[in-house]
Coordinates of C-alpha atoms in Angstrom, one line a residue:
X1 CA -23.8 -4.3 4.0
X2 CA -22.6 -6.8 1.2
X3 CA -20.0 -8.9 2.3
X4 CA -19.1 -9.2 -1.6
X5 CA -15.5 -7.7 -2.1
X6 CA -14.9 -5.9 -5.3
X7 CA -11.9 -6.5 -7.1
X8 CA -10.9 -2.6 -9.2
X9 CA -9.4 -3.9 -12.3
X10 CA -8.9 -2.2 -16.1
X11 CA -6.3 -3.9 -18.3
X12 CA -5.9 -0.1 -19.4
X13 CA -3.7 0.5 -16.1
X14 CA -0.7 -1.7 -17.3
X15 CA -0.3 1.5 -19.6
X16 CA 1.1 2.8 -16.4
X17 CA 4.7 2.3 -17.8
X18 CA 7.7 4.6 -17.0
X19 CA 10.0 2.8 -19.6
X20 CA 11.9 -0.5 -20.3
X21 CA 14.2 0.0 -17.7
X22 CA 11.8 1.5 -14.9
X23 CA 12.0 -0.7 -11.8
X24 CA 8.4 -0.4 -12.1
X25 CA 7.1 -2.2 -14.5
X26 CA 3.5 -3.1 -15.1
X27 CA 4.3 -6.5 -16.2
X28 CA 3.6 -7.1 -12.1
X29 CA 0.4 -5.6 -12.2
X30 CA -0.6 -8.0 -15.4
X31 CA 0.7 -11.1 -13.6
X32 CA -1.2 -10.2 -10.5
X33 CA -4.3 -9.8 -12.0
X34 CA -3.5 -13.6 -13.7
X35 CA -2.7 -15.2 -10.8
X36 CA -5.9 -14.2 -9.5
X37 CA -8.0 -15.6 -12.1
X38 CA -5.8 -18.9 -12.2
X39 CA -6.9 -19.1 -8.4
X40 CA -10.5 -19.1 -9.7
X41 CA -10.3 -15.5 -7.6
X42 CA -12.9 -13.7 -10.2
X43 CA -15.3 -16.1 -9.7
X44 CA -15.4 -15.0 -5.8
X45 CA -15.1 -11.2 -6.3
X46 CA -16.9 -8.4 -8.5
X47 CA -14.6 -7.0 -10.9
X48 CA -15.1 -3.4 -11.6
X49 CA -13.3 -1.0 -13.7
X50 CA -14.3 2.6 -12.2
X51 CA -14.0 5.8 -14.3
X52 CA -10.9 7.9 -14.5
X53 CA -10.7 10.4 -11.6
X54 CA -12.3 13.9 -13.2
X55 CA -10.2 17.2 -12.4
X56 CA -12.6 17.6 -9.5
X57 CA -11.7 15.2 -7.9
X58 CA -8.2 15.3 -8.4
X59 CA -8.5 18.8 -6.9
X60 CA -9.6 17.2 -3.4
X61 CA -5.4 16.8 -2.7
X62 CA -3.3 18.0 -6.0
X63 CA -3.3 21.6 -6.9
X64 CA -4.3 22.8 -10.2
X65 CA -1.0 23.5 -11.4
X66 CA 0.2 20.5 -10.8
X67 CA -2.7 19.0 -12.7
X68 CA -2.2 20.4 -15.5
X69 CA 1.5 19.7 -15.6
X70 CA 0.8 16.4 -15.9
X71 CA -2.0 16.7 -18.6
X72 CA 1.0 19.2 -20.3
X73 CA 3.7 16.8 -19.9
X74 CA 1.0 13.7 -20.7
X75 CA 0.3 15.4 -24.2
X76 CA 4.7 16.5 -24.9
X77 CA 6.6 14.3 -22.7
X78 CA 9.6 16.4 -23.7
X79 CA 7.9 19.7 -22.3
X80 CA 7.7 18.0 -19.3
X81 CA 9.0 20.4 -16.3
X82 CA 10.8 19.3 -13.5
X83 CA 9.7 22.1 -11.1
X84 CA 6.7 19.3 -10.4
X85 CA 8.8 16.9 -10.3
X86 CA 8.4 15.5 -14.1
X87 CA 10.5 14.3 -16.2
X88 CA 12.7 12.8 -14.0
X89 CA 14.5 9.7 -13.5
X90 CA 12.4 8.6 -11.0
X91 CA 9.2 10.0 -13.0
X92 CA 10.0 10.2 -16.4
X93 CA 7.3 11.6 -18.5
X94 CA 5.3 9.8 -21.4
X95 CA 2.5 10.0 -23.9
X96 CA -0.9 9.4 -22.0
X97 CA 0.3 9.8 -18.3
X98 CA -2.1 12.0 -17.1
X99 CA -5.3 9.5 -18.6
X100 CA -3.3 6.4 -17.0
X101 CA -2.3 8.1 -13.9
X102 CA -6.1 9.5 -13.6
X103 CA -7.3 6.3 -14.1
X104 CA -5.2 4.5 -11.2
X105 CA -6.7 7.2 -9.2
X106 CA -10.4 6.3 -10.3
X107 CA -10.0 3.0 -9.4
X108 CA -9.3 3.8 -5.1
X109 CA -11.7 6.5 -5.4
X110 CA -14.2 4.1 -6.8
X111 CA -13.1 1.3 -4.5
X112 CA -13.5 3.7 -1.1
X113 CA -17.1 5.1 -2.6
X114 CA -18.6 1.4 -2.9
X115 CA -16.8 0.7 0.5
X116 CA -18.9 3.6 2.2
X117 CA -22.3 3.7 0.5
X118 CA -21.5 -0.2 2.1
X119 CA -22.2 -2.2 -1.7
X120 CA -19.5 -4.1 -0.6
X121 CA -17.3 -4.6 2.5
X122 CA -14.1 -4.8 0.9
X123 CA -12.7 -3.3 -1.7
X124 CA -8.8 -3.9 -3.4
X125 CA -7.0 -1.9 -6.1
X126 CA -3.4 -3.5 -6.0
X127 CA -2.6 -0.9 -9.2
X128 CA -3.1 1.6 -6.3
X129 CA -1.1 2.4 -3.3
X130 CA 1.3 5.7 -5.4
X131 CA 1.5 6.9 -1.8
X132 CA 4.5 9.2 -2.5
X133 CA 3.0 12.2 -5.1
X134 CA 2.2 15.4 -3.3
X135 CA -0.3 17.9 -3.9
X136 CA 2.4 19.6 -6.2
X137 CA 4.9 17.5 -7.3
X138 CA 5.1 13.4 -8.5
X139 CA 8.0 11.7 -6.2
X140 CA 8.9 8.4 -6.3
X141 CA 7.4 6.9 -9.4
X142 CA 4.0 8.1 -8.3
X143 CA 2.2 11.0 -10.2
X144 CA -1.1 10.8 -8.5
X145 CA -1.8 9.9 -5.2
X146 CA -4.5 7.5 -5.1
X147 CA -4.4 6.7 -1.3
X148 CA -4.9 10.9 -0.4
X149 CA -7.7 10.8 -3.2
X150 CA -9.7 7.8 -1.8
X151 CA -9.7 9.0 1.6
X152 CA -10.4 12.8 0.6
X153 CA -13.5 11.4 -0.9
X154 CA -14.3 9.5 2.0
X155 CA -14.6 12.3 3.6
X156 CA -16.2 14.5 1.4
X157 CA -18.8 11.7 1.8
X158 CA -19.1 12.6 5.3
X159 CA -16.6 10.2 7.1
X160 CA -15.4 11.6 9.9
X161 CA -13.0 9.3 11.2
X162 CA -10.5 7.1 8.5
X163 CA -7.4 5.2 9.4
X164 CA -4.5 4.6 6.4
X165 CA -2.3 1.9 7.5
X166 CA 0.8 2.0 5.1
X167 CA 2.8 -1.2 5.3
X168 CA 5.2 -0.3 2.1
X169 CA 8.7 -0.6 3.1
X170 CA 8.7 3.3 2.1
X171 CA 7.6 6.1 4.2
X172 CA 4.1 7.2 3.1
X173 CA 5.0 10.8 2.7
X174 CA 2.3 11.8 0.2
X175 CA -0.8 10.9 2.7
X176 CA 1.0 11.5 6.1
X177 CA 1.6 15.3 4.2
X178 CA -2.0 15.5 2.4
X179 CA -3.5 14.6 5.9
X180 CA -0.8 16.2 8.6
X181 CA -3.2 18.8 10.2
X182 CA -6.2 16.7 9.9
X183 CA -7.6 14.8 12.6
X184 CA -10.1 12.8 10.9
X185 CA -7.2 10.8 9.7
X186 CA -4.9 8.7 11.0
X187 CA -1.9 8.0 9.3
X188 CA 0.6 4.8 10.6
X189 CA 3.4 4.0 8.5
X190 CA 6.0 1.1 8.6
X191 CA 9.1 1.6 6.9
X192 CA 12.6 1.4 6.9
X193 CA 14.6 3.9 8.2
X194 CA 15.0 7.5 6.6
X195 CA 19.0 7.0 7.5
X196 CA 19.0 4.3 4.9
X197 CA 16.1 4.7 2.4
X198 CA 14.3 7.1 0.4
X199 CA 12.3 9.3 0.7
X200 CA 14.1 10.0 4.0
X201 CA 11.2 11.0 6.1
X202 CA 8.9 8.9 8.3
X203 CA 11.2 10.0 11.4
X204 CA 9.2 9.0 14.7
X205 CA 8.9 12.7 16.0
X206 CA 6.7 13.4 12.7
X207 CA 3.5 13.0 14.4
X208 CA 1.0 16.0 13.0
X209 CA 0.5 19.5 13.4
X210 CA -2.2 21.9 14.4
X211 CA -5.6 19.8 15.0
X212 CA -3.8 16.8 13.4
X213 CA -0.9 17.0 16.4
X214 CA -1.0 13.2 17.2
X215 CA -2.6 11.5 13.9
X216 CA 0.8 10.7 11.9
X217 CA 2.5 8.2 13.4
X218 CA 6.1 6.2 11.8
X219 CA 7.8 3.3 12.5
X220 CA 11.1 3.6 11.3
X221 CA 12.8 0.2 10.7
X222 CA 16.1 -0.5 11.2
X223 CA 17.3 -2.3 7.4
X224 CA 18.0 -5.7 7.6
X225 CA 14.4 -6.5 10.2
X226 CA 12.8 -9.9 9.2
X227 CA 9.7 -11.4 9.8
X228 CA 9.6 -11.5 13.7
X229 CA 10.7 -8.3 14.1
X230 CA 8.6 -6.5 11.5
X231 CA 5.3 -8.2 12.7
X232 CA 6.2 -7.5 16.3
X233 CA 6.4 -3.9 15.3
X234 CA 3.1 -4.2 13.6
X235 CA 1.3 -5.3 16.6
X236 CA 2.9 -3.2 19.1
X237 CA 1.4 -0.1 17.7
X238 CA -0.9 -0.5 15.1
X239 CA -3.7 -2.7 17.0
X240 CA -4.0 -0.6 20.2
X241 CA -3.9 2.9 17.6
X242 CA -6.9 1.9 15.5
X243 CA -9.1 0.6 18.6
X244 CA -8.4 3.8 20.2
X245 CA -9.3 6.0 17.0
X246 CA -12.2 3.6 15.9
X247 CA -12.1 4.4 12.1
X248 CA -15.0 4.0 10.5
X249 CA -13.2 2.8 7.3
X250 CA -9.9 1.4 7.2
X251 CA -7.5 2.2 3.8
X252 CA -4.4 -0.1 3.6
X253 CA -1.4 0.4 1.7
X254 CA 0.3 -3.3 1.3
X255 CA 3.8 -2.0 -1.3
X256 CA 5.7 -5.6 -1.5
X257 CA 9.0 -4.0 -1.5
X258 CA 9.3 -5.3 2.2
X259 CA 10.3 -8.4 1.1
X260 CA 14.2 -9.6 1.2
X261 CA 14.2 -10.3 -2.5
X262 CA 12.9 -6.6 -3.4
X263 CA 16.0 -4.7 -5.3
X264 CA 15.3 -1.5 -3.9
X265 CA 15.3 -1.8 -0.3
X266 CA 16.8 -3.3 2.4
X267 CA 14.5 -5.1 5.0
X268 CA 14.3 -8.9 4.9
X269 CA 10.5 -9.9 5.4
X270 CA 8.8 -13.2 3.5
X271 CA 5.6 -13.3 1.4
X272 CA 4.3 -15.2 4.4
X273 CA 4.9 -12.6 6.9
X274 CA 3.3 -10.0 4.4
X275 CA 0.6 -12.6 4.3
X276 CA -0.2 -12.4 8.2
X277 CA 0.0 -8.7 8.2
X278 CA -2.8 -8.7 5.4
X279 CA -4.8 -11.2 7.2
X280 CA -4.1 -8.9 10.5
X281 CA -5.7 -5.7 8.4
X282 CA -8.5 -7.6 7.5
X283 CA -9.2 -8.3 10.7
X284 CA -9.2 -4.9 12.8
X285 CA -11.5 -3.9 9.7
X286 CA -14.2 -6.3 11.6
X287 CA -12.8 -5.5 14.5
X288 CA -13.3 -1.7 14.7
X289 CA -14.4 -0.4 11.1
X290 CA -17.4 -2.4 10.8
X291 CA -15.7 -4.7 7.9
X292 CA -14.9 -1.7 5.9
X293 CA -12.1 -1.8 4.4
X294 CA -10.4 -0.1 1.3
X295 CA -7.1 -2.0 1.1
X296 CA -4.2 -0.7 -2.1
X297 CA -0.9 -2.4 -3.8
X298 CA 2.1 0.2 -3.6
X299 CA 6.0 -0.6 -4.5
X300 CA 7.2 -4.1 -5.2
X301 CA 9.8 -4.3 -7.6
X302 CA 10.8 -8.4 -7.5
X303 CA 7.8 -8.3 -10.4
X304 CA 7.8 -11.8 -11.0
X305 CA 8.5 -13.8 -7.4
X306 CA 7.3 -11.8 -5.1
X307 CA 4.2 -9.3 -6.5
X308 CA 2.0 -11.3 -7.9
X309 CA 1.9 -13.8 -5.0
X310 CA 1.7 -11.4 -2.3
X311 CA -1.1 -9.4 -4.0
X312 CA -2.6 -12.2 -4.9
X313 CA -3.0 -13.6 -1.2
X314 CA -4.5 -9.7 -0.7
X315 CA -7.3 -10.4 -3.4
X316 CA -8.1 -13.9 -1.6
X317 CA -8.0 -12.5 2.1
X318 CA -10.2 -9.7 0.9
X319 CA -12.7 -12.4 -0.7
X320 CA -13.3 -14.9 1.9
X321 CA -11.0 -17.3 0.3
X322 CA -8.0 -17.2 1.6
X323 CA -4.9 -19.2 -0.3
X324 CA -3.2 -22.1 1.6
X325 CA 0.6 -21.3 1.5
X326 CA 1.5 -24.3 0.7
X327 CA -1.1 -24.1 -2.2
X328 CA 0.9 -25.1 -5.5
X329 CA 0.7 -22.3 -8.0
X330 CA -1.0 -23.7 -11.3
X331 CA 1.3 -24.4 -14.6
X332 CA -0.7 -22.5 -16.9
X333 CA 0.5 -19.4 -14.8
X334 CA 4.0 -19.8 -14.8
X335 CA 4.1 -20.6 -18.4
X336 CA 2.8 -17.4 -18.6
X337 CA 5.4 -15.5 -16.7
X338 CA 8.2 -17.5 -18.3
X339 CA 6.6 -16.6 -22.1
X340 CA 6.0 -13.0 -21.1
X341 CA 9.3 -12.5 -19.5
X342 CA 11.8 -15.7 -19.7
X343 CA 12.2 -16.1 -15.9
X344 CA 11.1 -19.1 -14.1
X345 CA 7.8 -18.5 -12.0
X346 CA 7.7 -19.4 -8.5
X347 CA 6.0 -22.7 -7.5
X348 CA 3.7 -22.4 -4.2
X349 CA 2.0 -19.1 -2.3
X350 CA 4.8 -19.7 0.2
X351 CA 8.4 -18.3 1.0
X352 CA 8.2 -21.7 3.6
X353 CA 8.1 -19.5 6.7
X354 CA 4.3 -20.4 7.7
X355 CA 3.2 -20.1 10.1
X356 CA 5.4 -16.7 11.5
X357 CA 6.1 -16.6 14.5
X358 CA 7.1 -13.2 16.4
X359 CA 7.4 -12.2 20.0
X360 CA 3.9 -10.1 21.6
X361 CA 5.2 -6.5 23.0
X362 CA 3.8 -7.4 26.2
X363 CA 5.8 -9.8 27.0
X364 CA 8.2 -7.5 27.1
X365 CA 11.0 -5.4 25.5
X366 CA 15.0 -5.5 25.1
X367 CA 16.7 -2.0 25.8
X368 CA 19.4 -2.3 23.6
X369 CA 17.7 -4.4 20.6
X370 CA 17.4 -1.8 17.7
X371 CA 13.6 -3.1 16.5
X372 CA 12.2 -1.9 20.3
X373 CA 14.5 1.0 20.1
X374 CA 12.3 2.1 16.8
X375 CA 9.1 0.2 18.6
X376 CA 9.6 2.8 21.5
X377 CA 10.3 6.0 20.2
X378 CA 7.3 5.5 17.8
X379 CA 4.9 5.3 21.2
X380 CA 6.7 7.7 23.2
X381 CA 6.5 10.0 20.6
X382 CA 3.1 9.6 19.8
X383 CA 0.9 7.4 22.1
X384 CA 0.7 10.2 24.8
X385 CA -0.7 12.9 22.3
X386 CA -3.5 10.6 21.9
X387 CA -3.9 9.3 25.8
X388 CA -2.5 6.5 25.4
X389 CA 0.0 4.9 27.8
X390 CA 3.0 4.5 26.1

């Protein structure tokens, strides 16, 4: 296997644009790919724009219908119908959604193929990650999910074992649902609580169903966790989960919303502690998926501090050149973000919490602290269903 990474990249996904006043706007995903190249990033990866997903492929988790909603509403934005969950607030409809939305799409699908024929060991699409659309419906500003589509091909390849880490501080509802009766996949999601955040799911009783009984599993945050508590959730259940299952490739979701100056949320996590969680994926893809590993962007609505940086340090970790912290962003950069959107552009790679430091679960948990409350239920509920102590 290579142990070149491919960065997915077409400028032609920043057309991914719900409107002016859409929390997501694409300007993040055109400062990301900046800040990569003022990093000298390009020079360390392969960039590679991958077709459009074809209506074959888009078949492998979305139903026809829905498909050609999309291409419907794509062509009349006003005929857009909200049975599929167009035209909405959350999804409004526009000219060209379907091609834009397709091509999002290509990109994972492209990513997880070089991953598995083993071109390349790692692969990122940071304009990935729409984890919320369903088979029938768009949710959540996402139309089609690129994270179901990636690891449907995967195994239509002939994986037989695929683990989707979702670290997004929004359930993953799309794949946990594309996937629920599956056992070739293994779903863990991070979030914050369903009490306080959409899409209220991601409870820790939602563990599978059928064959799948076992392979969803949820952490539901309590709002307001910070960087110790979040990472020592992370550890307590994600490492000992993919060394049982072994996945042959590991797909990670890394949304930026997390973070405490995200608009739309309400957990209170640091670039750096996103930083060591990326670092942490990158490593249990040596560890136990051979080094491959498929790894997505997702929500992150703080477009100019906190995106670009985070996604950045995803790029770098997935090249072999990791970003100091403390490394001082170059000027050229945030003249950039200031001419493009008149805010001030952060300064260093660092939120000035490195190295984060959180408490192992084996040393031990409090009863009555909510975080090992959540920690808990999520391995009662599902550890035992897969043998595991819990």
């Amino acid at each position: 296997m290579s142990g070149r990474a491919q960065l997915m990249w077409d400028e032609a996904v920043t057309g991914y644009d719900f409107g002016r006043d859409h929390p997501m706007d694409p300007v993040r995903l055109a400062l990301t790919r900046r800040l990569v190249d003022a990093f000298g990033l390009d020079k360390d990866v392969e960039v590679v724009a991958a077709k459009p997903a074809g209506d074959s492929t888009l078949r492998l988790v979305h139903r026809e219908d829905y498909v050609e909603a999309v291409k419907a509403a794509s062509a009349d934005p006003e005929s857009a119908d909200g049975a599929y969950g167009l035209g909405t607030m959350d999804d409004p409809a526009f000219a060209g959604m379907h091609e834009v939305s397709a091509l999002i799409a290509g990109q994972s699908v492209g990513a997880a193929e070089a991953v598995w024929a083993g071109d390349v060991s790692h692969a990122v699409n940071f304009a990935g990650g729409l984890h919320h659309a369903m088979p029938g419906a768009a949710s959540g500003f996402c139309i089609y999910n690129d994270a179901s589509l990636a690891i449907a091909r995967l195994l239509e390849l002939g994986a037989e074992r695929v683990a989707y880490v979702d670290v997004d501080v929004h359930h993953g509802d799309g794949v946990q649902a594309a996937f629920w009766e599956d056992p070739r996949v293994l779903t863990i999601s991070l979030h914050e609580h369903p009490r306080t955040l959409f899409p209220q799911t991601g409870w820790p009783e939602e563990t599978g169903a059928g064959a799948g009984e076992g392979s969803a599993v949820n952490v539901a945050l309590p709002a307001g966790t910070g960087d110790a508590g979040w990472l020592r959730a992370f550890h307590a259940v994600v490492p000992e989960l993919i060394a049982d299952f072994r996945p042959q490739v590991l797909v990670t979701q890394h949304g930026a919303d997390t973070h405490f100056e995200d608009p739309l949320a309400h957990l209170a996590v640091s670039l750096d502690a996103q930083r060591a969680v990326q670092v942490a994926c990158h490593e249990l893809a040596h560890s136990y998926a051979d080094g491959k590993w498929v790894a997505l962007g997702g929500g992150g609505y703080a477009v100019v501090e906190v995106v670009p940086r985070s996604w950045t340090h995803l790029v770098a970790i997935a090249a072999g050149r990791e970003i100091a912290p403390e490394a001082v962003i170059p000027e050229g950069w945030r003249q950039e973000v200031f001419a493009r959107t008149r805010e001030l552009g952060p300064q260093r790679m660092t939120d000035g919490r490195w190295p984060v430091a959180y408490a192992d679960w084996e040393s031990g948990y409090d009863p009555a602290d909510r975080l090992d409350q959540a920690v808990v239920a999520t391995r009662r509920a599902v550890f035992p269903l897969r043998g595991l102590l819990a």
